[in-house]
């Protein structure tokens, strides 16, 4: 009985050699794509983890607002700063926005457009800061910094006015300076 099954299998392989070869290739390619997907996911996860770890190196706690659990950091900051266990506390309220230059929306590179407060490096609890390249640090409401790559791409200079649209409405701000993000030194 075993000899008949072996003989039948061998004849089937000889008659359908191309099907066998294509099946083997399909299994190898499928396995390769799955393995490649896992490796890509792992490397992207590690890259983002390294960015976050580097940005918050030496930070003991981070409170983040969500739509389900909104918190107003500026209201909580004085109480947190007065705790005896807290050496330094900093409120960083970043919001997604739409940036309009000459009434045309700015297309970001994929991470979205965000308003992030400027904190001088000496006062920052994070090791990742912005480096002022041109102009001055904003000291008044409705004034801000713009990153250098967006300024170059859209022809924005210090003193120009741009429009941001956030969840509270449309606001015109004056660009006081140009800055670049600086990653933590490793």
mmCIF file of C-alpha atoms in Angstrom:
data_model
loop_
_atom_site.group_PDB
_atom_site.id
_atom_site.type_symbol
_atom_site.label_atom_id
_atom_site.label_comp_id
_atom_site.label_asym_id
_atom_site.label_seq_id
_atom_site.Cartn_x
_atom_site.Cartn_y
_atom_site.Cartn_z
ATOM 1 C CA UNK A 1 0.000 0.000 0.000
ATOM 2 C CA UNK A 2 2.851 2.423 0.877
ATOM 3 C CA UNK A 3 4.569 1.738 -2.440
ATOM 4 C CA UNK A 4 1.406 2.630 -4.334
ATOM 5 C CA UNK A 5 1.081 5.985 -2.498
ATOM 6 C CA UNK A 6 4.757 6.820 -3.092
ATOM 7 C CA UNK A 7 4.485 5.885 -6.762
ATOM 8 C CA UNK A 8 1.265 7.891 -7.155
ATOM 9 C CA UNK A 9 2.815 10.923 -5.427
ATOM 10 C CA UNK A 10 5.957 10.705 -7.570
ATOM 11 C CA UNK A 11 3.918 10.536 -10.797
ATOM 12 C CA UNK A 12 1.808 13.499 -9.643
ATOM 13 C CA UNK A 13 4.980 15.534 -8.923
ATOM 14 C CA UNK A 14 6.430 14.644 -12.345
ATOM 15 C CA UNK A 15 3.190 15.527 -14.107
ATOM 16 C CA UNK A 16 2.774 18.851 -12.254
ATOM 17 C CA UNK A 17 6.366 20.001 -11.688
ATOM 18 C CA UNK A 18 5.550 23.627 -12.438
ATOM 19 C CA UNK A 19 2.747 23.595 -9.859
ATOM 20 C CA UNK A 20 5.152 22.212 -7.227
ATOM 21 C CA UNK A 21 7.818 24.808 -8.017
ATOM 22 C CA UNK A 22 5.293 27.658 -7.976
ATOM 23 C CA UNK A 23 3.841 26.430 -4.661
ATOM 24 C CA UNK A 24 7.311 26.340 -3.098
ATOM 25 C CA UNK A 25 8.044 29.862 -4.382
ATOM 26 C CA UNK A 26 4.681 31.113 -3.052
ATOM 27 C CA UNK A 27 5.376 29.702 0.412
ATOM 28 C CA UNK A 28 8.891 31.202 0.472
ATOM 29 C CA UNK A 29 7.679 34.621 -0.735
ATOM 30 C CA UNK A 30 4.726 34.658 1.667
ATOM 31 C CA UNK A 31 6.942 33.787 4.610
ATOM 32 C CA UNK A 32 9.475 36.423 3.531
ATOM 33 C CA UNK A 33 6.842 39.159 3.327
ATOM 34 C CA UNK A 34 5.438 38.278 6.753
ATOM 35 C CA UNK A 35 8.945 38.236 8.274
ATOM 36 C CA UNK A 36 9.779 41.540 6.527
ATOM 37 C CA UNK A 37 6.595 43.110 7.885
ATOM 38 C CA UNK A 38 7.488 42.054 11.420
ATOM 39 C CA UNK A 39 11.040 43.411 11.056
ATOM 40 C CA UNK A 40 9.766 46.748 9.693
ATOM 41 C CA UNK A 41 7.228 47.058 12.523
ATOM 42 C CA UNK A 42 9.875 46.283 15.133
ATOM 43 C CA UNK A 43 12.371 48.776 13.716
ATOM 44 C CA UNK A 44 9.746 51.558 13.511
ATOM 45 C CA UNK A 45 8.601 50.822 17.072
ATOM 46 C CA UNK A 46 12.208 50.974 18.293
ATOM 47 C CA UNK A 47 12.810 54.264 16.465
ATOM 48 C CA UNK A 48 9.732 55.892 18.032
ATOM 49 C CA UNK A 49 10.556 54.471 21.462
ATOM 50 C CA UNK A 50 14.092 55.918 21.199
ATOM 51 C CA UNK A 51 12.713 59.334 20.217
ATOM 52 C CA UNK A 52 10.294 59.377 23.145
ATOM 53 C CA UNK A 53 12.893 58.063 25.617
ATOM 54 C CA UNK A 54 15.422 60.646 24.465
ATOM 55 C CA UNK A 55 12.906 63.472 24.647
ATOM 56 C CA UNK A 56 11.856 62.639 28.175
ATOM 57 C CA UNK A 57 15.157 61.446 29.600
ATOM 58 C CA UNK A 58 15.233 62.303 33.308
ATOM 59 C CA UNK A 59 11.485 63.040 33.421
ATOM 60 C CA UNK A 60 9.607 61.125 36.114
ATOM 61 C CA UNK A 61 6.002 61.677 35.025
ATOM 62 C CA UNK A 62 4.119 62.887 31.965
ATOM 63 C CA UNK A 63 0.387 63.718 31.986
ATOM 64 C CA UNK A 64 -1.285 63.770 28.599
ATOM 65 C CA UNK A 65 -4.791 64.959 27.812
ATOM 66 C CA UNK A 66 -7.087 62.969 25.555
ATOM 67 C CA UNK A 67 -10.530 63.672 24.165
ATOM 68 C CA UNK A 68 -11.983 61.285 26.764
ATOM 69 C CA UNK A 69 -9.973 62.755 29.647
ATOM 70 C CA UNK A 70 -9.218 66.424 28.921
ATOM 71 C CA UNK A 71 -6.984 68.208 31.410
ATOM 72 C CA UNK A 72 -6.005 71.849 31.483
ATOM 73 C CA UNK A 73 -2.295 71.792 32.212
ATOM 74 C CA UNK A 74 -1.985 75.515 32.875
ATOM 75 C CA UNK A 75 -4.621 75.250 35.643
ATOM 76 C CA UNK A 76 -2.889 72.257 37.255
ATOM 77 C CA UNK A 77 0.700 73.504 36.975
ATOM 78 C CA UNK A 78 0.839 75.740 40.108
ATOM 79 C CA UNK A 79 -0.486 72.948 42.331
ATOM 80 C CA UNK A 80 1.978 70.440 40.866
ATOM 81 C CA UNK A 81 4.926 72.842 41.232
ATOM 82 C CA UNK A 82 4.187 73.312 44.951
ATOM 83 C CA UNK A 83 4.423 69.599 45.741
ATOM 84 C CA UNK A 84 7.558 68.904 47.817
ATOM 85 C CA UNK A 85 8.433 65.880 45.630
ATOM 86 C CA UNK A 86 8.524 67.993 42.445
ATOM 87 C CA UNK A 87 11.766 69.714 41.469
ATOM 88 C CA UNK A 88 10.593 71.077 38.107
ATOM 89 C CA UNK A 89 7.205 70.987 36.393
ATOM 90 C CA UNK A 90 6.472 72.218 32.904
ATOM 91 C CA UNK A 91 3.199 72.423 30.984
ATOM 92 C CA UNK A 92 3.457 71.562 27.330
ATOM 93 C CA UNK A 93 0.088 71.943 25.678
ATOM 94 C CA UNK A 94 0.418 70.895 22.066
ATOM 95 C CA UNK A 95 -2.548 70.989 19.735
ATOM 96 C CA UNK A 96 -3.152 69.894 16.160
ATOM 97 C CA UNK A 97 -3.831 72.828 13.854
ATOM 98 C CA UNK A 98 -4.228 73.795 10.239
ATOM 99 C CA UNK A 99 -1.612 76.324 9.133
ATOM 100 C CA UNK A 100 -2.580 78.736 6.355
ATOM 101 C CA UNK A 101 -0.031 80.805 4.499
ATOM 102 C CA UNK A 102 -1.585 83.273 2.054
ATOM 103 C CA UNK A 103 -4.905 81.456 2.699
ATOM 104 C CA UNK A 104 -3.444 78.193 1.349
ATOM 105 C CA UNK A 105 -3.109 75.214 3.709
ATOM 106 C CA UNK A 106 0.404 74.010 4.479
ATOM 107 C CA UNK A 107 0.962 70.339 3.723
ATOM 108 C CA UNK A 108 3.088 68.750 6.424
ATOM 109 C CA UNK A 109 5.364 65.775 5.923
ATOM 110 C CA UNK A 110 2.918 63.315 7.462
ATOM 111 C CA UNK A 111 3.010 63.868 11.226
ATOM 112 C CA UNK A 112 0.463 66.660 11.060
ATOM 113 C CA UNK A 113 0.835 70.324 11.961
ATOM 114 C CA UNK A 114 1.057 71.161 15.652
ATOM 115 C CA UNK A 115 1.263 74.188 17.899
ATOM 116 C CA UNK A 116 3.955 73.515 20.493
ATOM 117 C CA UNK A 117 4.928 76.111 23.096
ATOM 118 C CA UNK A 118 8.486 77.375 23.075
ATOM 119 C CA UNK A 119 10.351 76.660 26.294
ATOM 120 C CA UNK A 120 13.907 78.004 26.662
ATOM 121 C CA UNK A 121 16.436 75.144 26.895
ATOM 122 C CA UNK A 122 17.485 76.123 30.431
ATOM 123 C CA UNK A 123 13.872 75.875 31.656
ATOM 124 C CA UNK A 124 12.910 72.734 29.763
ATOM 125 C CA UNK A 125 12.493 69.380 31.504
ATOM 126 C CA UNK A 126 12.890 67.622 28.160
ATOM 127 C CA UNK A 127 16.237 67.051 26.484
ATOM 128 C CA UNK A 128 14.744 67.781 23.063
ATOM 129 C CA UNK A 129 14.324 71.482 22.392
ATOM 130 C CA UNK A 130 13.977 73.922 19.575
ATOM 131 C CA UNK A 131 16.995 75.939 18.546
ATOM 132 C CA UNK A 132 16.282 79.528 17.531
ATOM 133 C CA UNK A 133 17.915 80.082 14.129
ATOM 134 C CA UNK A 134 16.686 83.568 13.228
ATOM 135 C CA UNK A 135 14.680 86.322 14.906
ATOM 136 C CA UNK A 136 13.519 86.418 18.513
ATOM 137 C CA UNK A 137 11.632 84.277 20.972
ATOM 138 C CA UNK A 138 7.943 85.295 21.045
ATOM 139 C CA UNK A 139 7.015 87.244 24.178
ATOM 140 C CA UNK A 140 3.453 88.263 23.334
ATOM 141 C CA UNK A 141 0.196 86.457 22.599
ATOM 142 C CA UNK A 142 -0.501 85.926 18.896
ATOM 143 C CA UNK A 143 3.223 85.675 18.133
ATOM 144 C CA UNK A 144 5.154 82.504 17.394
ATOM 145 C CA UNK A 145 8.035 80.631 15.838
ATOM 146 C CA UNK A 146 7.944 78.653 12.617
ATOM 147 C CA UNK A 147 10.249 75.818 11.661
ATOM 148 C CA UNK A 148 12.875 76.731 9.075
ATOM 149 C CA UNK A 149 11.911 74.108 6.490
ATOM 150 C CA UNK A 150 8.291 75.335 6.300
ATOM 151 C CA UNK A 151 9.480 78.952 6.175
ATOM 152 C CA UNK A 152 11.825 78.173 3.271
ATOM 153 C CA UNK A 153 9.266 76.093 1.377
ATOM 154 C CA UNK A 154 6.488 78.692 1.656
ATOM 155 C CA UNK A 155 8.599 81.874 1.597
ATOM 156 C CA UNK A 156 7.749 82.996 5.146
ATOM 157 C CA UNK A 157 10.111 85.448 6.844
ATOM 158 C CA UNK A 158 10.378 86.892 10.339
ATOM 159 C CA UNK A 159 7.640 89.533 10.724
ATOM 160 C CA UNK A 160 5.191 87.839 8.335
ATOM 161 C CA UNK A 161 1.702 86.963 9.519
ATOM 162 C CA UNK A 162 0.178 83.499 9.135
ATOM 163 C CA UNK A 163 -3.183 82.020 10.069
ATOM 164 C CA UNK A 164 -3.672 79.001 12.314
ATOM 165 C CA UNK A 165 -6.985 77.228 12.737
ATOM 166 C CA UNK A 166 -7.450 75.194 15.906
ATOM 167 C CA UNK A 167 -10.420 73.801 17.802
ATOM 168 C CA UNK A 168 -11.274 77.295 19.106
ATOM 169 C CA UNK A 169 -11.254 79.088 15.766
ATOM 170 C CA UNK A 170 -9.089 81.043 13.354
ATOM 171 C CA UNK A 171 -6.134 83.105 14.678
ATOM 172 C CA UNK A 172 -3.617 85.350 12.924
ATOM 173 C CA UNK A 173 -0.132 85.246 14.412
ATOM 174 C CA UNK A 174 3.068 87.132 13.684
ATOM 175 C CA UNK A 175 6.211 85.070 13.114
ATOM 176 C CA UNK A 176 8.885 86.409 15.487
ATOM 177 C CA UNK A 177 11.524 83.810 14.683
ATOM 178 C CA UNK A 178 12.529 80.657 12.877
ATOM 179 C CA UNK A 179 13.550 77.535 14.753
ATOM 180 C CA UNK A 180 14.684 73.981 14.170
ATOM 181 C CA UNK A 181 13.926 70.965 16.310
ATOM 182 C CA UNK A 182 16.978 69.565 18.028
ATOM 183 C CA UNK A 183 17.118 65.928 19.015
ATOM 184 C CA UNK A 184 18.797 64.820 22.211
ATOM 185 C CA UNK A 185 22.503 64.091 21.966
ATOM 186 C CA UNK A 186 23.266 60.418 22.446
#
